[in-house]
Amino acid sequence: MRFLLDDEQREFARSLDSMLTAADTPTAVRAWAAGDTAPGRALWSRLAEAGVFALAVPERHDGLGPLPVELAVAFTELGRHAVPGPVVETVSAAAFLDRLDDAAAAAWLPQIASGKAVVSLCLPAAGSPYALDPDAADAVLVVEGDTVRLAETAGPVQPSADPARRLARPLGGTVLAQGPAVAAAAAHAAEVAALATAAQSLGLGRALLDRTVEYVKQRTQFGVAIGSFQAVKHRLADTLIALEFAQPLLHSAALALAEGADHRSAEVAAAKVTAGEAAYAAARTALQLHGAVGYTEELDLALWIRKARPLRDAWGTPAACRARVLAS
């Protein structure tokens, strides 16, 4: 099995990194948390132009995919820049609709590929009764058992540990489809969501590590940079090792999903728990080594730190992922 990215995939990652850096993503994150989704939607359009959402949509519906490996590459960069909005939910909704192969797929998939439609997906069977950012989405799909409905209203927004993640229980709506195909499509969508979230976590962890390394080079104590202390070096080395360990697991899971391998569920679960725990550890390291300044809302670091734990628990808690691995 090949774990290394090819030249085209690495160039894709570099181009997304450059675009998101130039787009001043932290400003869009802060606006999204304050309820102003316009900067985030503008960023969304640029991601669509780069082909990010088309990676989850098949060619017959104006997409480029499904391409799980490229999707993992893209979402690692989205996590590195803390992109706001239901990006994971939109690509998993595309995976869900693709498996239904009905009028709903023909109606929504081209819009998802082009970035015109922001879609949130709620799968209570996957561990959460909440939809992410349903108040900002163009459509909210709710799957309960073998039934999927298009929610009528977003429902009251709930507080979240991350202000840029807006959660709500969608209400009402019309039934789009029923039957065994719905449950099977939902299971596939949950795997795509877990993979994309694992990639987001990996990118988030790397961003936190990079920012912390730069900080400990500049902050001095007793006349020397705090990064010269052995205790600080060890903490950063442990963080790096955890993130490096998650990388091959993520690529292996993406390949297993692309090939439809029988063991793909366990591969995705292993990648999700490893990347999620590594990112959460990176957040704790960043907070400790930044000291009191790490708590401040004014420092952009908080935008990454506050996402680490929600991402760790979204689309499969560590306990649930470990149980899936052990059961395989």
Coordinates of C-alpha atoms in Angstrom, one line a residue:
M1 CA 0.0 0.0 0.0
R2 CA 1.3 3.5 -0.9
F3 CA 1.2 6.1 1.8
L4 CA 3.0 9.0 0.1
L5 CA 1.2 11.8 -1.7
D6 CA 2.1 12.3 -5.4
D7 CA 3.3 15.6 -6.8
E8 CA -0.2 16.7 -7.9
Q9 CA -1.7 16.1 -4.5
R10 CA 1.1 18.0 -2.7
E11 CA 0.7 20.9 -5.1
F12 CA -3.1 20.9 -4.4
A13 CA -2.3 21.1 -0.7
R14 CA 0.1 24.0 -1.2
S15 CA -2.3 25.9 -3.4
L16 CA -5.1 25.6 -0.7
D17 CA -2.6 26.6 2.0
S18 CA -1.6 29.7 0.0
M19 CA -5.2 30.6 -0.8
L20 CA -6.5 30.3 2.7
T21 CA -3.5 32.3 4.1
A22 CA -4.2 35.1 1.6
A23 CA -7.9 35.0 2.4
D24 CA -7.4 36.0 6.1
T25 CA -9.3 33.0 7.3
P26 CA -9.2 34.0 11.1
T27 CA -11.3 37.1 10.3
A28 CA -13.9 34.9 8.6
V29 CA -13.9 32.6 11.7
R30 CA -14.5 35.4 14.1
A31 CA -17.3 36.8 11.9
W32 CA -18.9 33.3 11.7
A33 CA -18.8 33.0 15.5
A34 CA -20.5 36.5 15.7
G35 CA -23.3 35.4 13.4
D36 CA -22.0 37.1 10.2
T37 CA -21.6 34.3 7.7
A38 CA -20.8 36.5 4.6
P39 CA -17.0 36.3 4.9
G40 CA -17.3 32.5 5.5
R41 CA -19.5 32.1 2.4
A42 CA -17.1 34.1 0.3
L43 CA -14.3 31.8 1.5
W44 CA -16.6 28.8 0.7
S45 CA -16.9 30.0 -2.9
R46 CA -13.2 30.2 -3.2
L47 CA -12.9 26.6 -1.9
A48 CA -15.5 25.5 -4.4
E49 CA -13.5 27.2 -7.2
A50 CA -10.5 25.2 -6.1
G51 CA -12.5 22.0 -6.5
V52 CA -12.8 21.0 -2.8
F53 CA -16.5 20.1 -2.7
A54 CA -16.4 18.6 -6.2
L55 CA -14.1 15.9 -4.7
A56 CA -17.1 14.3 -3.0
V57 CA -19.4 14.5 -6.0
P58 CA -19.3 12.0 -8.8
E59 CA -18.6 13.2 -12.4
R60 CA -22.2 12.4 -13.5
H61 CA -23.3 15.2 -11.2
D62 CA -20.7 17.7 -12.3
G63 CA -18.1 16.6 -9.7
L64 CA -14.6 15.2 -9.8
G65 CA -15.0 12.3 -7.4
P66 CA -15.6 10.6 -5.2
L67 CA -11.8 11.0 -4.3
P68 CA -11.3 10.2 -0.5
V69 CA -7.5 10.6 -0.7
E70 CA -7.7 14.1 -2.2
L71 CA -10.5 14.9 0.2
A72 CA -8.2 14.0 3.1
V73 CA -5.5 16.3 1.6
A74 CA -8.0 19.2 1.3
F75 CA -9.5 18.8 4.7
T76 CA -6.1 18.7 6.3
E77 CA -5.5 22.2 4.9
L78 CA -9.0 23.3 6.0
G79 CA -8.2 22.2 9.5
R80 CA -4.8 23.9 9.4
H81 CA -6.6 27.2 8.7
A82 CA -9.6 26.5 11.0
V83 CA -12.1 27.1 8.1
P84 CA -15.6 27.7 9.6
G85 CA -18.9 26.2 8.5
P86 CA -20.3 22.8 7.8
V87 CA -17.6 21.7 5.4
V88 CA -17.4 18.2 6.7
E89 CA -21.2 17.9 6.8
T90 CA -21.5 19.2 3.2
V91 CA -19.1 16.6 1.7
S92 CA -20.7 13.8 3.8
A93 CA -24.1 14.9 2.6
A94 CA -22.8 14.6 -1.0
A95 CA -21.7 11.1 -0.2
F96 CA -25.1 10.3 1.3
L97 CA -27.0 11.7 -1.7
D98 CA -24.8 9.9 -4.2
R99 CA -25.7 6.5 -2.6
L100 CA -29.4 7.4 -2.9
D101 CA -29.3 7.9 -6.6
D102 CA -32.6 9.6 -6.9
A103 CA -34.1 13.0 -7.7
A104 CA -32.6 14.6 -4.5
A105 CA -29.1 13.7 -5.7
A106 CA -29.7 15.2 -9.1
A107 CA -31.1 18.4 -7.5
W108 CA -28.4 18.9 -4.8
L109 CA -25.1 17.4 -5.9
P110 CA -24.3 19.8 -8.8
Q111 CA -25.0 22.7 -6.4
I112 CA -22.7 21.2 -3.8
A113 CA -20.0 20.7 -6.3
S114 CA -20.2 24.3 -7.5
G115 CA -20.3 25.7 -4.0
K116 CA -23.7 27.2 -4.4
A117 CA -25.3 25.0 -1.7
V118 CA -24.1 24.7 1.9
V119 CA -25.7 21.5 3.3
S120 CA -25.7 20.2 6.9
L121 CA -26.3 16.6 7.7
C122 CA -27.6 15.2 10.9
L123 CA -27.2 11.5 11.7
P124 CA -28.4 10.9 15.3
A125 CA -27.3 7.2 14.9
A126 CA -23.7 8.5 14.4
G127 CA -23.7 9.8 18.0
S128 CA -25.2 13.3 17.9
P129 CA -28.8 14.7 17.6
Y130 CA -27.4 18.0 16.5
A131 CA -26.7 19.5 13.0
L132 CA -23.8 21.8 12.6
D133 CA -24.6 25.3 11.4
P134 CA -28.1 24.5 10.2
D135 CA -29.1 28.2 10.5
A136 CA -26.4 29.0 7.9
A137 CA -27.1 26.1 5.6
D138 CA -29.2 26.1 2.4
A139 CA -30.5 22.6 3.3
V140 CA -30.4 20.3 6.3
L141 CA -30.8 16.6 5.9
V142 CA -31.9 14.6 8.9
V143 CA -31.6 10.8 8.8
E144 CA -33.5 8.8 11.4
G145 CA -33.5 5.0 10.9
D146 CA -34.4 4.3 7.2
T147 CA -35.9 7.8 6.6
V148 CA -34.3 11.0 5.5
R149 CA -36.1 14.3 5.6
L150 CA -35.3 17.8 4.5
A151 CA -35.7 19.9 7.7
E152 CA -38.1 22.8 7.6
T153 CA -36.3 24.9 10.3
A154 CA -32.9 24.8 11.9
G155 CA -34.3 24.9 15.5
P156 CA -32.8 26.9 18.4
V157 CA -29.1 27.2 18.3
Q158 CA -27.2 25.6 21.2
P159 CA -24.0 27.0 22.8
S160 CA -20.8 25.2 21.9
A161 CA -17.3 25.0 23.2
D162 CA -16.2 26.5 19.9
P163 CA -18.2 29.7 19.2
A164 CA -17.6 29.1 15.4
R165 CA -19.5 25.8 15.6
R166 CA -23.2 26.5 15.9
L167 CA -25.3 23.5 16.8
A168 CA -29.1 22.9 16.7
R169 CA -31.8 20.2 16.5
P170 CA -33.5 20.6 13.1
L171 CA -37.3 20.6 13.2
G172 CA -40.1 19.3 10.9
G173 CA -39.6 19.0 7.2
T174 CA -40.6 16.7 4.3
V175 CA -39.6 13.1 3.7
L176 CA -37.2 12.7 0.8
A177 CA -36.7 8.9 0.8
Q178 CA -37.3 5.8 2.9
G179 CA -36.0 2.3 2.9
P180 CA -32.8 0.2 3.4
A181 CA -30.9 2.3 0.9
V182 CA -31.2 5.3 3.2
A183 CA -29.6 3.5 6.2
A184 CA -26.8 2.1 4.0
A185 CA -26.1 5.6 2.5
A186 CA -26.1 7.1 6.0
A187 CA -23.5 4.6 7.2
H188 CA -21.3 5.5 4.2
A189 CA -21.8 9.2 4.8
A190 CA -20.7 8.8 8.5
E191 CA -17.4 7.2 7.4
V192 CA -16.7 10.0 4.9
A193 CA -17.5 12.5 7.7
A194 CA -15.2 10.7 10.2
L195 CA -12.4 10.7 7.6
A196 CA -12.8 14.4 6.8
T197 CA -12.9 15.3 10.5
A198 CA -9.7 13.2 11.2
A199 CA -8.0 15.2 8.4
Q200 CA -9.3 18.5 9.9
S201 CA -7.9 17.4 13.3
L202 CA -4.5 16.6 11.8
G203 CA -4.3 20.0 10.1
L204 CA -5.5 21.7 13.3
G205 CA -2.8 20.0 15.4
R206 CA -0.1 20.9 13.0
A207 CA -1.1 24.6 13.0
L208 CA -1.1 24.6 16.8
L209 CA 2.3 22.9 16.9
D210 CA 3.8 25.4 14.3
R211 CA 2.5 28.4 16.2
T212 CA 3.7 27.0 19.6
V213 CA 7.2 26.3 18.2
E214 CA 7.4 29.9 16.9
Y215 CA 6.3 31.3 20.2
V216 CA 8.8 29.3 22.4
K217 CA 11.6 30.6 20.1
Q218 CA 10.6 34.2 20.9
R219 CA 9.5 34.1 24.5
T220 CA 12.4 34.4 27.0
Q221 CA 12.8 33.5 30.6
F222 CA 16.0 33.8 32.7
G223 CA 17.6 35.4 29.7
V224 CA 17.1 32.6 27.3
A225 CA 14.3 31.4 24.9
I226 CA 11.9 29.0 26.7
G227 CA 12.2 26.7 23.8
S228 CA 15.8 25.9 25.0
F229 CA 14.4 24.1 28.1
Q230 CA 14.4 20.3 28.0
A231 CA 10.9 20.1 29.4
V232 CA 9.6 22.3 26.6
K233 CA 11.4 20.3 24.0
H234 CA 10.1 17.1 25.3
R235 CA 6.5 18.3 25.3
L236 CA 6.8 19.6 21.7
A237 CA 8.5 16.4 20.6
D238 CA 5.7 14.3 22.0
T239 CA 3.2 16.4 20.2
L240 CA 5.0 16.1 16.9
I241 CA 5.3 12.3 17.2
A242 CA 1.6 12.0 17.9
L243 CA 0.7 14.0 14.8
E244 CA 3.3 12.1 12.6
F245 CA 1.8 8.8 13.8
A246 CA -1.7 9.9 12.7
Q247 CA -0.6 10.9 9.2
P248 CA -0.2 7.3 7.8
L249 CA -3.3 6.1 9.5
L250 CA -5.3 8.9 7.8
H251 CA -3.9 8.0 4.3
S252 CA -4.5 4.3 4.9
A253 CA -8.1 5.1 5.8
A254 CA -8.6 7.2 2.8
L255 CA -7.2 4.5 0.5
A256 CA -9.4 1.9 2.2
L257 CA -12.5 4.1 1.6
A258 CA -11.5 4.7 -2.0
E259 CA -11.2 1.0 -2.6
G260 CA -14.3 0.1 -0.7
A261 CA -12.3 -2.3 1.4
D262 CA -14.0 -4.5 3.9
H263 CA -11.8 -3.1 6.7
R264 CA -12.5 0.5 5.8
S265 CA -14.7 1.2 8.9
A266 CA -11.9 0.1 11.3
E267 CA -9.3 2.1 9.3
V268 CA -11.4 5.2 9.4
A269 CA -12.1 4.8 13.2
A270 CA -8.3 4.3 13.9
A271 CA -7.5 7.5 11.9
K272 CA -10.2 9.4 13.6
V273 CA -9.3 8.5 17.2
T274 CA -5.5 9.0 16.6
A275 CA -5.8 12.3 14.8
G276 CA -8.4 13.6 17.2
E277 CA -6.3 12.7 20.3
A278 CA -3.2 14.1 18.7
A279 CA -4.9 17.5 17.9
Y280 CA -6.4 17.7 21.4
A281 CA -2.9 17.0 22.9
A282 CA -1.5 19.7 20.7
A283 CA -4.1 22.1 22.0
R284 CA -3.2 21.4 25.6
T285 CA 0.5 21.8 24.8
A286 CA -0.1 25.1 23.0
L287 CA -2.2 26.4 25.9
Q288 CA 0.4 25.4 28.5
L289 CA 3.5 26.8 26.6
H290 CA 1.8 30.0 25.7
G291 CA 1.0 30.6 29.3
A292 CA -1.7 33.1 30.2
V293 CA -1.7 34.7 26.7
G294 CA -3.0 31.4 25.3
Y295 CA -6.3 32.0 27.1
T296 CA -7.0 35.4 25.4
E297 CA -9.7 35.7 22.8
E298 CA -7.7 38.4 21.0
L299 CA -4.9 35.9 20.1
D300 CA -5.8 33.9 17.0
L301 CA -4.5 30.8 18.8
A302 CA -7.8 30.5 20.6
L303 CA -9.6 29.9 17.2
W304 CA -7.6 26.6 16.9
I305 CA -7.6 25.6 20.5
R306 CA -11.4 25.8 20.9
K307 CA -11.9 23.6 17.9
A308 CA -9.7 20.7 19.1
R309 CA -12.1 19.1 21.5
P310 CA -15.3 19.4 19.4
L311 CA -13.4 17.9 16.5
R312 CA -12.1 15.1 18.7
D313 CA -15.7 14.1 19.6
A314 CA -17.5 14.9 16.4
W315 CA -18.5 12.0 14.1
G316 CA -17.2 9.4 16.5
T317 CA -16.0 9.9 20.1
P318 CA -12.6 8.3 21.0
A319 CA -14.4 5.6 22.9
A320 CA -16.7 4.8 20.0
C321 CA -13.8 4.7 17.5
R322 CA -11.8 2.4 19.8
A323 CA -14.8 0.1 20.1
R324 CA -15.1 -0.1 16.3
V325 CA -11.4 -0.9 15.9
L326 CA -11.6 -3.7 18.6
A327 CA -14.7 -5.1 17.0
S328 CA -13.1 -5.5 13.6

